[in-house]
Coordinates of C-alpha atoms in Angstrom, one line a residue:
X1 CA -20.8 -199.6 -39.9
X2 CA -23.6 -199.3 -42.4
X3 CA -21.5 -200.6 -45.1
X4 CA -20.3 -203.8 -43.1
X5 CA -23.4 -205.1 -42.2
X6 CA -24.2 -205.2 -45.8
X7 CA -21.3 -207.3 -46.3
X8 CA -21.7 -209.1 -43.4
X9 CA -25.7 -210.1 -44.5
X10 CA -24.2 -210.5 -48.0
X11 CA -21.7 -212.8 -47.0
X12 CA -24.2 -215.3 -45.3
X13 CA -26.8 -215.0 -48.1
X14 CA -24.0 -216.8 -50.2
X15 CA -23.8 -219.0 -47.2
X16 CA -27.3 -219.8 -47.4
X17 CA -27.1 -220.1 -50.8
X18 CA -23.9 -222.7 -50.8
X19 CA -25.5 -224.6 -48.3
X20 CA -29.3 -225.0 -50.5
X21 CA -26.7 -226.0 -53.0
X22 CA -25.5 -228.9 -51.6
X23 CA -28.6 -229.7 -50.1
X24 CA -29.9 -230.8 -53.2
X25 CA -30.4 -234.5 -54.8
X26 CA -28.0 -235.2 -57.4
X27 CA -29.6 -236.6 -60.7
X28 CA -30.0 -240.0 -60.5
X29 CA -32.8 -243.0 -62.0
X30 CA -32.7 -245.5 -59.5
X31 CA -35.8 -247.0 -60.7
X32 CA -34.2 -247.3 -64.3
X33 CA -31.1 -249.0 -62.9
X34 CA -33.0 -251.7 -61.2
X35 CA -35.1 -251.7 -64.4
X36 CA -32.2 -252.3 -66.7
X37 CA -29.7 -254.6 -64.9
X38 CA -33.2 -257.0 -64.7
X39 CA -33.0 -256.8 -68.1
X40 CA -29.7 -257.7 -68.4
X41 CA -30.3 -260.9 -66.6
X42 CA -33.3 -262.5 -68.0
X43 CA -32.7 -261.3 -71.3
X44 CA -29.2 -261.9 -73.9
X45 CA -30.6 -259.3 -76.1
X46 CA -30.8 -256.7 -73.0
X47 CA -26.5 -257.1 -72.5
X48 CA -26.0 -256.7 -76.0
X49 CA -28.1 -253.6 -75.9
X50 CA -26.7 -252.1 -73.1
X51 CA -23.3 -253.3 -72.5
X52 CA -21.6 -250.3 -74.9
X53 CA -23.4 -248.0 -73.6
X54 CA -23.1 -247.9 -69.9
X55 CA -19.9 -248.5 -67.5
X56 CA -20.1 -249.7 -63.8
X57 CA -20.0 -245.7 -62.6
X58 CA -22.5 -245.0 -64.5
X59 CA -25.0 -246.2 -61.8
X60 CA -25.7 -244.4 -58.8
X61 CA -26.4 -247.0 -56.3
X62 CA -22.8 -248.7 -55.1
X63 CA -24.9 -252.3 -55.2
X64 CA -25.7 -251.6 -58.7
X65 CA -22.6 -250.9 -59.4
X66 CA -20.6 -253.8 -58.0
X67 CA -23.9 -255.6 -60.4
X68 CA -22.8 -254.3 -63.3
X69 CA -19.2 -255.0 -62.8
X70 CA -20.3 -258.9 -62.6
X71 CA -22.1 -258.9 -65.8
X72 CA -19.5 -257.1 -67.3
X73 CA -16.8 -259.6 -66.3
X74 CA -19.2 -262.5 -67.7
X75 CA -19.9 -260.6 -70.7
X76 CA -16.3 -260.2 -71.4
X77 CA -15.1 -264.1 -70.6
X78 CA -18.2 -264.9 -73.3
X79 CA -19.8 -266.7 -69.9
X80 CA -23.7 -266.6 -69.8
X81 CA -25.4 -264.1 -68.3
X82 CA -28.6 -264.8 -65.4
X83 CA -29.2 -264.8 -61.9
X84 CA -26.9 -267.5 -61.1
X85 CA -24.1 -266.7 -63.1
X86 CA -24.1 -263.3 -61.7
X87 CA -24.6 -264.4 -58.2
X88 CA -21.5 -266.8 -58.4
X89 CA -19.5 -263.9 -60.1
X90 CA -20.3 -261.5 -57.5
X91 CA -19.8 -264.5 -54.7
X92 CA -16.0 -264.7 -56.6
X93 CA -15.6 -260.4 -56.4
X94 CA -16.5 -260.9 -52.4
X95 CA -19.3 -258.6 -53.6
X96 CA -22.7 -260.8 -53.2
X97 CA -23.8 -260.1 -49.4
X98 CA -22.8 -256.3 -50.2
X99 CA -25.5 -255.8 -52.6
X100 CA -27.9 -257.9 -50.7
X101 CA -27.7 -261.2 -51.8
X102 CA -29.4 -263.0 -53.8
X103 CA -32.8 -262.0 -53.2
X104 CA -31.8 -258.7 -53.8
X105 CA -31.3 -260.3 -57.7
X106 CA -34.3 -261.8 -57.6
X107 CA -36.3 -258.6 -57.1
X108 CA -34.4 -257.1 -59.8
X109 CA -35.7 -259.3 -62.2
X110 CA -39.2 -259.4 -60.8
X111 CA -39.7 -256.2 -61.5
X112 CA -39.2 -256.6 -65.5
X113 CA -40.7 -258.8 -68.0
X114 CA -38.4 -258.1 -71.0
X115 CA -35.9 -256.3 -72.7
X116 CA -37.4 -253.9 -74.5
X117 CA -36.3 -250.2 -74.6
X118 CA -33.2 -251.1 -72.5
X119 CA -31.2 -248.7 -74.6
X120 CA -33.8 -245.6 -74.2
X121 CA -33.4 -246.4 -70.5
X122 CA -29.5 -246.7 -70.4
X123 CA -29.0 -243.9 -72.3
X124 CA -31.2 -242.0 -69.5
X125 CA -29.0 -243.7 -66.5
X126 CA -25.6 -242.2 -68.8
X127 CA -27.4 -238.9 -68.8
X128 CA -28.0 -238.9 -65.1
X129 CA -24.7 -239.8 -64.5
X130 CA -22.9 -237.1 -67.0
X131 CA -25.0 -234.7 -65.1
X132 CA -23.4 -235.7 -61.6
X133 CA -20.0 -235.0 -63.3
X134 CA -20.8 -231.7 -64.1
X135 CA -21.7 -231.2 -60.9
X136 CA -18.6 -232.1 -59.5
X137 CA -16.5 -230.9 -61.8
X138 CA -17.9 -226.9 -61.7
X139 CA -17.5 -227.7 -57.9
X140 CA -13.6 -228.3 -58.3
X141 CA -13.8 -225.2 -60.7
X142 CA -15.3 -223.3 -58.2
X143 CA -13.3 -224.0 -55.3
X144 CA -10.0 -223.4 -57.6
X145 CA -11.3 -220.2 -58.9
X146 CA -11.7 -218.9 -54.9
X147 CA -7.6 -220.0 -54.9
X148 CA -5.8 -216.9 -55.3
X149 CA -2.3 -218.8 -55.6
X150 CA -3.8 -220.6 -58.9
X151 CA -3.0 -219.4 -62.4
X152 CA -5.8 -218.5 -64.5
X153 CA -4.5 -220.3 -67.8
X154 CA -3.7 -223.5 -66.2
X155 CA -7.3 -223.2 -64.4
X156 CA -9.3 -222.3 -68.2
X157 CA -7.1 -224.9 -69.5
X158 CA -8.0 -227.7 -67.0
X159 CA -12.1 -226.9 -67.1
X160 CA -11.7 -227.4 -70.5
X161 CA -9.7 -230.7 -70.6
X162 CA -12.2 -232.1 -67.6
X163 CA -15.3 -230.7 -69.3
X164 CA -14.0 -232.2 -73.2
X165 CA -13.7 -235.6 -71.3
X166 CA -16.9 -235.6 -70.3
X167 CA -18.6 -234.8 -73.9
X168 CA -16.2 -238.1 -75.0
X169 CA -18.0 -240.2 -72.4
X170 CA -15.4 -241.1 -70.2
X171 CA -14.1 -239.0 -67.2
X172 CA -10.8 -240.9 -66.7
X173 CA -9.6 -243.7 -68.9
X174 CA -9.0 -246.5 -67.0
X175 CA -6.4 -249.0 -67.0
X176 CA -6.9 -251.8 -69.5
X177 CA -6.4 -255.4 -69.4
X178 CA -3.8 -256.7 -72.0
X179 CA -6.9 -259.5 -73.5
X180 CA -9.0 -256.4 -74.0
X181 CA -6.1 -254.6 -76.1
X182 CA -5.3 -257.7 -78.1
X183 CA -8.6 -258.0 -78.7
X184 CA -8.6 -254.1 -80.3
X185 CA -4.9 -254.4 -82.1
X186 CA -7.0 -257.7 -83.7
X187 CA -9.6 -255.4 -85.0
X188 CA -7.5 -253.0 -85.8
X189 CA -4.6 -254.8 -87.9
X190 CA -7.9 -256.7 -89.7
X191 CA -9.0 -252.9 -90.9
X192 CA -5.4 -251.9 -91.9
X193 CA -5.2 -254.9 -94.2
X194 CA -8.6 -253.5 -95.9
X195 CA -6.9 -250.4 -96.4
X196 CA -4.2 -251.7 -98.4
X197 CA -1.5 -251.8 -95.2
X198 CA -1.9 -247.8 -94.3
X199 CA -2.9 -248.0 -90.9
X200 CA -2.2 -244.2 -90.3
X201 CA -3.2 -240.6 -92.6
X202 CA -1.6 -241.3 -95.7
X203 CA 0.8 -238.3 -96.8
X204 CA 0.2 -238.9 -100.7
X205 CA 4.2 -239.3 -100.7
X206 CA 4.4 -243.4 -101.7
X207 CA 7.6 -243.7 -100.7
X208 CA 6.8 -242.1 -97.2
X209 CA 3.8 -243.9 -97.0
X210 CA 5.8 -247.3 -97.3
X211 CA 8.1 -246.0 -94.3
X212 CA 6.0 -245.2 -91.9
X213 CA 2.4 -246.9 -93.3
X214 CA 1.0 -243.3 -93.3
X215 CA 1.1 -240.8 -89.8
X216 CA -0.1 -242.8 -86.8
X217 CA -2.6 -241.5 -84.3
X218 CA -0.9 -240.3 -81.0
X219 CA 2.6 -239.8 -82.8
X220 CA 4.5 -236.2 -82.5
X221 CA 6.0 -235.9 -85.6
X222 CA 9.1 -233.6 -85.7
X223 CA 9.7 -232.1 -89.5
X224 CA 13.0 -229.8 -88.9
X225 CA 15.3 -227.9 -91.2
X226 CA 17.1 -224.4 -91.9
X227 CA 15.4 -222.0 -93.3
X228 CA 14.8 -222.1 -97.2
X229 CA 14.5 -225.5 -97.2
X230 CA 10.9 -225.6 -97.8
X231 CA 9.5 -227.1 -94.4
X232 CA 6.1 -224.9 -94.5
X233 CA 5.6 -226.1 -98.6
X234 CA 6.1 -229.6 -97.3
X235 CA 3.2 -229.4 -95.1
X236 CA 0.6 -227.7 -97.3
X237 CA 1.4 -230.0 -100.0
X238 CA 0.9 -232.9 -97.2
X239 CA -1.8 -231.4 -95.7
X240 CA -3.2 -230.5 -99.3
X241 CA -3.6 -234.3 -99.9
X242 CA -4.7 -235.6 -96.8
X243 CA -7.8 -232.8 -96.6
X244 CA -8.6 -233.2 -100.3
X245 CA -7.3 -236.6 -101.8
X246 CA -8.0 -238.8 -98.5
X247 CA -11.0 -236.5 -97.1
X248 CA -9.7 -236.0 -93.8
X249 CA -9.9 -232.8 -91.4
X250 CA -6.4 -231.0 -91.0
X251 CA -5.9 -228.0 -88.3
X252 CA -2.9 -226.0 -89.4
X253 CA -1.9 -223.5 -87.1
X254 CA 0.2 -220.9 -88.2
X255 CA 2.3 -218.5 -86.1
X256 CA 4.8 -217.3 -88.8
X257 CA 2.8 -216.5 -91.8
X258 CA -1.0 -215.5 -92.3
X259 CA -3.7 -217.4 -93.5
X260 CA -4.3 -215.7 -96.4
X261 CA -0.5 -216.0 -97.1
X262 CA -0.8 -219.9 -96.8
X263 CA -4.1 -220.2 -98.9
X264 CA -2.7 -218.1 -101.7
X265 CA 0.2 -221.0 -101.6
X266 CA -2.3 -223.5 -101.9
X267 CA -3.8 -221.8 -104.6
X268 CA -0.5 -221.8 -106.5
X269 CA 0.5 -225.1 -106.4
X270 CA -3.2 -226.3 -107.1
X271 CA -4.0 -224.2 -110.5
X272 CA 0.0 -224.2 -111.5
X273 CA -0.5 -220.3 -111.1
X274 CA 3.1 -218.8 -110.2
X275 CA 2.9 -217.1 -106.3
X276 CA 4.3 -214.3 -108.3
X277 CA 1.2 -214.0 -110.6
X278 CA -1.3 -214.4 -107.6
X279 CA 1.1 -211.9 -105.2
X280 CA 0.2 -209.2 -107.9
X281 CA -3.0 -209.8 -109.3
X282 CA -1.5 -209.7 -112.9
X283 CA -4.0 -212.3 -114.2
X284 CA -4.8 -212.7 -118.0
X285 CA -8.7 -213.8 -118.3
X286 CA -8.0 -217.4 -119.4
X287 CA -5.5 -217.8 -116.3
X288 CA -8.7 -216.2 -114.0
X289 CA -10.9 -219.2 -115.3
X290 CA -8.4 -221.7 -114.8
X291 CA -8.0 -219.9 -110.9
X292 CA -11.4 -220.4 -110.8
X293 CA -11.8 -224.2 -111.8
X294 CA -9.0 -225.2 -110.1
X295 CA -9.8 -224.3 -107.0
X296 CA -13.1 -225.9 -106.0
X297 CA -11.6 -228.8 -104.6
X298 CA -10.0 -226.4 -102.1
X299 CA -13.0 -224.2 -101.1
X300 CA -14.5 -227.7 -100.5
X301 CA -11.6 -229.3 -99.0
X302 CA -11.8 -230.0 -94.8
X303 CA -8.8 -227.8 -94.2
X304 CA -8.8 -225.5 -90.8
X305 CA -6.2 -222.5 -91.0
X306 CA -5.3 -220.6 -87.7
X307 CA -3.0 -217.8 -87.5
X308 CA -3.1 -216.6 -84.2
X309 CA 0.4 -215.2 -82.8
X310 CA 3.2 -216.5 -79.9
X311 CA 0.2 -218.9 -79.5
X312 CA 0.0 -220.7 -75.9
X313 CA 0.4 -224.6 -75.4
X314 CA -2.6 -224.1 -73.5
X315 CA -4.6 -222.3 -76.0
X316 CA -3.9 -224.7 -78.8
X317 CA -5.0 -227.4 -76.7
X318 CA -8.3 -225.7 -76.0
X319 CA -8.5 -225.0 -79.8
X320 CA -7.7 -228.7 -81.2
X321 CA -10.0 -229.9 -78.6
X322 CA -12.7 -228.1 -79.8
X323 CA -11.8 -228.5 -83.8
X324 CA -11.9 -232.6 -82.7
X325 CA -15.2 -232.0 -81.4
X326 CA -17.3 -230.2 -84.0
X327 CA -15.1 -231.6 -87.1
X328 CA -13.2 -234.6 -86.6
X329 CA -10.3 -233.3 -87.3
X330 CA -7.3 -235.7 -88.0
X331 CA -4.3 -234.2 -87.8
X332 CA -2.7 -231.1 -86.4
X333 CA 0.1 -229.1 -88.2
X334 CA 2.0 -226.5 -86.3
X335 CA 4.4 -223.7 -88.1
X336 CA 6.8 -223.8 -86.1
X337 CA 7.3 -224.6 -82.8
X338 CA 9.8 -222.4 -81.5
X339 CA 7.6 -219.9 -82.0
X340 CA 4.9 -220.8 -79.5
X341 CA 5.1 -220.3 -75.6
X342 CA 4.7 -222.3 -72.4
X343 CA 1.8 -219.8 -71.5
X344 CA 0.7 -220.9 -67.8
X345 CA 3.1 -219.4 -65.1
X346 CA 5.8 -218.8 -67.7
X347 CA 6.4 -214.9 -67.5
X348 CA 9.3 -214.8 -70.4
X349 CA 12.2 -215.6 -67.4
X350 CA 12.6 -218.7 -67.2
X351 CA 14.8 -221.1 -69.6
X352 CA 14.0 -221.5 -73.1
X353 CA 15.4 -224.8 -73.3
X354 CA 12.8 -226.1 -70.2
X355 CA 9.9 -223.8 -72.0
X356 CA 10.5 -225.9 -75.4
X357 CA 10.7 -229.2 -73.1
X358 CA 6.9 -227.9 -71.7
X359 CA 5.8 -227.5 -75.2
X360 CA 7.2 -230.4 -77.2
X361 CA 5.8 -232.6 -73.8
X362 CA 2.4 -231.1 -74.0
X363 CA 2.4 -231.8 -77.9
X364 CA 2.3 -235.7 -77.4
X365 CA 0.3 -235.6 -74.7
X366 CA -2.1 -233.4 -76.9
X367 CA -1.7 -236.5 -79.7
X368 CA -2.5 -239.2 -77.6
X369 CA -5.4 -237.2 -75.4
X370 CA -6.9 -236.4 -79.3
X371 CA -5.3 -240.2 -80.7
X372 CA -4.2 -238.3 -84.0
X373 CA -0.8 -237.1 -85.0
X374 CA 0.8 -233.5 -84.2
X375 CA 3.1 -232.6 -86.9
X376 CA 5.0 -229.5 -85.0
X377 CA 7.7 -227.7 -87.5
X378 CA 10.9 -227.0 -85.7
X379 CA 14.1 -224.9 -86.5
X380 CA 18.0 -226.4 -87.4
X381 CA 20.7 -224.6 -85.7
X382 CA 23.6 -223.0 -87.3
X383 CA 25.5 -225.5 -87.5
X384 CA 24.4 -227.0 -90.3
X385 CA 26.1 -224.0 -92.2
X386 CA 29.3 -224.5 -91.2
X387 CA 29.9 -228.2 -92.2
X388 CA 32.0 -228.9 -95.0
X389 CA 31.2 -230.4 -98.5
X390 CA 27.9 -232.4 -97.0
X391 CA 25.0 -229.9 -95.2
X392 CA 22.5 -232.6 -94.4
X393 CA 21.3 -231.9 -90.8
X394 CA 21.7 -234.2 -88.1
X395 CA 19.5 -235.1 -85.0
X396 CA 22.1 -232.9 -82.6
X397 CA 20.8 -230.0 -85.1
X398 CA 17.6 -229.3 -83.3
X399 CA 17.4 -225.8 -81.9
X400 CA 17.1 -225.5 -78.1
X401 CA 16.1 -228.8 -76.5
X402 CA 17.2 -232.4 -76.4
X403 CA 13.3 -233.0 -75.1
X404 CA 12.2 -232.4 -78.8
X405 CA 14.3 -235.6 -79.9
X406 CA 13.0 -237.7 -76.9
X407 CA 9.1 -236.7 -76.8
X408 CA 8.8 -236.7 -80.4
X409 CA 8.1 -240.5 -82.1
X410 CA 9.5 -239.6 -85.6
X411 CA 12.2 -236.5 -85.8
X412 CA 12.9 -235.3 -89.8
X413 CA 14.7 -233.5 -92.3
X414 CA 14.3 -231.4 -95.5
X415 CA 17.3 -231.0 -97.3
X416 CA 17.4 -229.2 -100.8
X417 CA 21.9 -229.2 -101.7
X418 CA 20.5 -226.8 -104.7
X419 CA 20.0 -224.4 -102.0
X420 CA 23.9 -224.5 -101.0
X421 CA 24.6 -224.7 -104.5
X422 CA 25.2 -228.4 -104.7
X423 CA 24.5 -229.8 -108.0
X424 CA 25.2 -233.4 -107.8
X425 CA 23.6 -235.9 -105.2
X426 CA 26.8 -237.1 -103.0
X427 CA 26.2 -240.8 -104.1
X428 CA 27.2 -243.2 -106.7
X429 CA 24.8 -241.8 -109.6
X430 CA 26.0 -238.4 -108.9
X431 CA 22.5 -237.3 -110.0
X432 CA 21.8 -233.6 -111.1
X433 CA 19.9 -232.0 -107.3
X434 CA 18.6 -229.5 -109.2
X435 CA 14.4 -229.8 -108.1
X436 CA 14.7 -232.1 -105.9
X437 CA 14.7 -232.0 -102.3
X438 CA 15.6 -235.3 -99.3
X439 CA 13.2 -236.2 -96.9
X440 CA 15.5 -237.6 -93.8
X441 CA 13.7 -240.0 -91.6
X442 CA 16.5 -240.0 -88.4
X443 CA 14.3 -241.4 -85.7
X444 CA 11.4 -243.5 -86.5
X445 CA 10.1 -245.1 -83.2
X446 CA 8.1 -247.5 -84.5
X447 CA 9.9 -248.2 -87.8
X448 CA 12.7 -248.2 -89.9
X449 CA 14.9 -245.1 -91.4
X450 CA 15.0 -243.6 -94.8
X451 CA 15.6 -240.9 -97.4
X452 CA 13.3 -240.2 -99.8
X453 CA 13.4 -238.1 -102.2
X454 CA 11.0 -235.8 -103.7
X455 CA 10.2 -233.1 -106.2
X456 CA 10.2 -229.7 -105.8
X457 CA 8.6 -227.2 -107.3
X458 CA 9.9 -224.1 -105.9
X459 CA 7.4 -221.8 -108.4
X460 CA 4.2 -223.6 -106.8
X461 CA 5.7 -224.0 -103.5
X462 CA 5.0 -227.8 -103.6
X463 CA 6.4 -230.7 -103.2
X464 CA 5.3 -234.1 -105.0
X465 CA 6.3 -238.3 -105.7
X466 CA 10.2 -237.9 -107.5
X467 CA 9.5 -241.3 -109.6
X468 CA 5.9 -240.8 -110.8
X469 CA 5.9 -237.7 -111.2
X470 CA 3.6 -236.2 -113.8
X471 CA 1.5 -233.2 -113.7
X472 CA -0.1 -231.2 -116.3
X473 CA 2.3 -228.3 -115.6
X474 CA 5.2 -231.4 -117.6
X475 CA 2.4 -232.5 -120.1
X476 CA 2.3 -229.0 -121.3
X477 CA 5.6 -228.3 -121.2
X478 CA 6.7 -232.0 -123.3
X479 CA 3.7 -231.4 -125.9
X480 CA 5.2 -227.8 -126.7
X481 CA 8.8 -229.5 -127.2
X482 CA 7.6 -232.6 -129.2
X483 CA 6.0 -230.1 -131.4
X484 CA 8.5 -227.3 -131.6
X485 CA 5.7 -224.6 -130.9
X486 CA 6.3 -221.8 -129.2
X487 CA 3.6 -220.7 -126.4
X488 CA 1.6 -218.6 -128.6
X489 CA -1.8 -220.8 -128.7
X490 CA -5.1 -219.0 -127.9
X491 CA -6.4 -218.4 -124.8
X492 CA -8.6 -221.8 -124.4
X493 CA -5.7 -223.7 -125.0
X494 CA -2.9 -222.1 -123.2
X495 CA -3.6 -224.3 -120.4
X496 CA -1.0 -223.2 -118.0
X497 CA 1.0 -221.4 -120.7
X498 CA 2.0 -217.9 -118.9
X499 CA 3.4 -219.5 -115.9
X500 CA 6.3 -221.4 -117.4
X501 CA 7.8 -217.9 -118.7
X502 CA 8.6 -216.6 -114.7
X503 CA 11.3 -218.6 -113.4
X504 CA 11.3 -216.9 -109.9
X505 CA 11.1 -219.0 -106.8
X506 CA 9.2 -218.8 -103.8
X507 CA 11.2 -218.0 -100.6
X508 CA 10.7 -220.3 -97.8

């Protein structure tokens, strides 16, 4: 009996304590409302100031609010802003007698004389009003956490996506008109003609580039192939240039290999040291000081490697949410994706084919949620292998799910015929195969199709431009020829000398 009254008083402690809770005021600055949208109508300076800042939920009184929404609609039809433009706008909305008429107006602006520090105080209203949706939202947490029927993972991973849109200033993203996206593709095309006509990352293949005007924010890209081909070489040599060339964050997430397995690749195709060499240490002193050169761009470069295992849908979405935040990142790399899982209320017996659907369908929802592009690495079927003469892959290749083909906005290839011991290109040059690889563009969504192809270096595990193609790994080896020398020079110039003598590739 003892014991139950204990539970019994604890029980309406919490009672007592849910119902101080909700007793409570939320935050609000109802003084700096009336303050501020005063402003905003005796002053041009104090919409300008102001306008970017705040949206009509910001503010907590509804009168306000309907207010705001006026000036906001005059604002954006260039109209002027004052008491008697917003009076007839809110007279239009049906809106005017709601927030108390006119007089109501007139107090507003009676109880300003200017403009100034109309930011400092809309900043404070946006503060408030972030603080009310924290409120709410640990509320819903709350209450769903109490829910025995809800799954824990798809609880963490909601709080997370709720409590990310909050830190981006915007709770929900409402609908917009198409006068206001015009008005941003206008902005936007004007900034891709500065840029030379890449309006996306640029890969640092030209020929790609051309195709596709660099990867697009919000795009799933699909890159597919059998293994061998070369798919995770691809994608650190991409993701090489875009994090050290163009500057720009890169997430890779690994499930297959480690992270100090993909670095070490790096390493190799940036000093032109064979993954042999590095994979056993077997360094002469003049190669060690090249390692060491070579390789500051890299320690420097904005590159994010993650190698967690079977990793979740819902767990990479809380980590590329959180990379965005603290580092910008622009672009997300995942090898591969058969090798990640639904996670939520998946318990491994359901179909693979609806899992992959789940996955590939939360990948583009991640890209457009983040507006960057996912690359997500995905495995051929067999039956690639059984073809005839020609073993290019086709789109009814992909492993496990249509869904793959339809969520993603551009599904590729990588073919290498050297790998099934092809040595002529099957067109009308017949052109040796040997080092080069095919980049197959089969579904562009928002563009044109293409192969392109490319050099491969299967010693450096990288991939580069076919026509332009010069590196000082080919300098070294055409001065040696032109001068008939053999690769005896001293150590300070035996630039990349030692590597050239191991002709062993790297497996893929």
């Amino acid at each position: 009996m003892e014991k139950e009254k204990v539970l019994n008083t604890g029980f309406k402690i919490n009672q007592n304590i849910i119902s101080l809770e909700k007793g409570k005021l939320p935050p609000q600055a109802v003084d700096l409302e009336e303050a501020v949208l005063g402003a905003m109508m005796i002053d041009k300076k104090g919409v300008d100031d102001a306008i970017d800042i705040l949206k009509p939920d910001a503010f907590y009184k509804d009168a306000h609010k309907h207010i705001y929404e006026a000036i906001e609609m005059l604002f954006k039809a260039s109209q002027p802003v004052d008491i008697l433009t917003v009076s007839t706008q809110l007279r239009k909305n049906g809106k005017l007698e709601l927030v108390g008429g006119d007089f109501y107006l007139i107090n507003l602006t009676q109880k300003i004389a200017s403009s100034a520090h109309i930011e400092f105080h809309s900043r404070i209203i946006l503060q408030k009003y972030i603080q009310r949706s924290l409120i709410k939202i640990s509320a819903e947490i709350i209450e769903d956490a109490y829910d025995e029927s809800s799954d824990i993972f798809e609880l963490l991973d909601q709080a997370e996506s709720k409590l990310y849109d909050v830190t981006q200033g915007n709770i929900k993203k409402s609908t917009e008109t198409a006068e206001s996206l015009v008005a941003q593709a206008k902005k936007r095309i004007e900034e891709i003609g500065k840029r030379e006509g890449l309006s996306g990352l640029p890969t640092g293949f030209h020929k790609l580039d051309g195709l596709t005007s660099g990867w697009q924010p919000s795009d799933l890209i699909i890159i597919a192939a059998r293994p061998g081909m070369g798919k995770t070489a691809f994608v650190l040599s991409m993701a090489r240039n875009i994090a050290i060339d163009a500057n720009k964050g890169v997430a890779f997430f690994s499930l297959e290999m480690s992270s100090v397995q993909l670095i070490t690749r790096l390493i190799s195709s940036e000093t032109g040291l064979s993954s042999e060499k590095l994979r056993t240490g077997k360094l002469e002193q003049h190669e060690w000081e090249q390692l060491n050169v070579k390789v500051k761009d890299l320690e420097k470069a904005p590159l994010f490697i993650d190698d967690t295992p079977s990793l979740s849908i819902f767990d990479l979405r809380a980590k590329a949410r959180r990379l965005k935040s603290q580092y910008d990142i622009q672009l997300i790399v995942i090898d591969y994706l058969q090798l990640m899982t639904a996670g939520g209320n998946n318990k491994g017996g359901g179909n693979r084919e609806q899992e992959i659907s789940t996955i590939s369908r939360n990948l583009k929802g991640l890209a457009k949620e983040l507006d960057i592009p996912v690359i997500a690495l995905s495995q051929l079927s067999r039956a690639v292998e059984t073809r005839g003469s020609s073993k290019r892959p086709l789109l009814s290749d992909l492993r496990e799910s249509g869904a793959i083909e339809q969520d993603a906005d551009i599904v590729s290839f990588i073919y290498r015929p050297e790998y099934y011991k092809i040595d002529v290109w099957d067109d009308e040059e017949q052109s040796p195969t040997e080092g080069q690889a095919e980049f197959i563009v089969a579904k562009h969504r928002n563009g044109g199709l293409d192969n392109i192809r490319l050099k491969f270096l299967g010693k450096y595990g990288k991939f580069d431009n076919l026509d332009d193609f010069s590196t000082p790994f080919d300098e070294f080896q055409s001065a040696m020829n032109d001068r008939n020398v053999t690769n005896d020079l001293p150590p300070g110039e035996q630039i990349f000398g030692s590597s050239f003598s191991n002709d062993s590739e790297v497996p893929f």
